[in-house]
Amino acid sequence: MNDTDDSSRDIPHATVDATGEHAFGEAPPSPGAPPMVVLAERKRFVERAQRLHQLAERLPAMADYLRFMAGVVEAQHRVAMQSRPSMIDSAEVAIQHGVPPLAVDGLWRDLSWNEDLDALIGELDARIGEPQRSWFEGLKSRPLAARRELVTAIFEGRALDAESMAMAPLVGAALQVAWTRQARMLPRPPGRPGETMRRFCPCCGSPAVASVIQIGMARSKVRYLHCGLCATEWYAERARCVECGDSKTLGYCGLEDDSGERVLPVNAETCDRCHSYLKVVQREWEAGADPVADDLASLALDMMIADRDLARRAFNPLLVLGEPAPG
Ligand SMILES: [Zn+2]
Ligand SMILES: [Zn+2]
């Protein structure tokens, strides 16, 4: 399927510092304009779990996987409610200086992900079946240093051995919990990223997992990029490559069933200039669509695109793609 996207709303652009020193700029306020940055919503994990159950019903071939991930996300919701020390003491200063207040580089050692991982393991222990037991027990007893090694590999997108690949989604789930909890505590959203940083989350600095065409009063038909790590959303112009900014060589493709019907509210926005793609999740087509859940459910789209030599730029902590590295 190929169709074109349209820029249906005129949004004031964030000011870009000509010196390039301040990568994250404040958008000029404009009455009635959609918010430039929206912090993680409270019900994010609950709604994502519901979405995964819905997708499991629709996609029988992926049902076991999607139901397992729904269980992980339900556990995330419970663990995210547990209180942890706040790491946002200097957030206001960071926001004022246009620096992501929860930058992964600076915080990854100190954030509560290891405690959250143990809590997730406790939540899931009873529902882990025999096929998953071996890696699950391996993760349980994995010392902190080895867990940290896995965390850096996930953030850097390094190839993993088969056992680490099996563990990675649960470790990624713990990272999501730790960052999302802190993002919810921020005193206010940071400004929208400046031009050169447009694809990076203004809260944590991670690349987006996908873009979302939003619904609802203030945000109807507006495109946002969604952070797979801390669930922040920030404004992005429609029909413009998130990676290189080009508008002329974009294409859109999605999954269809045998009768030519759309399978999921997801298109890949492909760019022939920088040879990359990012998925666009259309909440206009299905209000319950979720950028992380629908990314997992649309793996067939990544496979369809794989032979076109386009790089996947998305960061989804619940997903590890590729062949296991020898190890
Ligand atoms: Zn983020
Ligand atoms: Zn591009």
PDB file of C-alpha atoms and ligand atoms in Angstrom, residues 179 201-206 227-232 234, ligand 1:
ATOM      1  CA  TRP A 179      12.635   6.153  33.235  1.00  0.00           C
ATOM      2  CA  CYS A 201      13.557  12.580  23.330  1.00  0.00           C
ATOM      3  CA  PRO A 202      13.768  15.938  25.144  1.00  0.00           C
ATOM      4  CA  CYS A 203      13.516  14.145  28.514  1.00  0.00           C
ATOM      5  CA  CYS A 204      15.996  11.260  28.185  1.00  0.00           C
ATOM      6  CA  GLY A 205      17.768  11.747  24.841  1.00  0.00           C
ATOM      7  CA  SER A 206      16.719   8.362  23.355  1.00  0.00           C
ATOM      8  CA  CYS A 227       9.905   7.831  23.379  1.00  0.00           C
ATOM      9  CA  GLY A 228      10.002   4.070  23.924  1.00  0.00           C
ATOM     10  CA  LEU A 229      12.008   4.552  27.112  1.00  0.00           C
ATOM     11  CA  CYS A 230      10.237   7.285  29.133  1.00  0.00           C
ATOM     12  CA  ALA A 231       6.956   7.607  27.146  1.00  0.00           C
ATOM     13  CA  THR A 232       7.377  11.339  26.510  1.00  0.00           C
ATOM     14  CA  TRP A 234       7.154  15.643  21.306  1.00  0.00           C
TER      15      TRP A 234
HETATM   16 ZN    ZN B   1      12.508   9.663  26.703  1.00  0.00          ZN
END
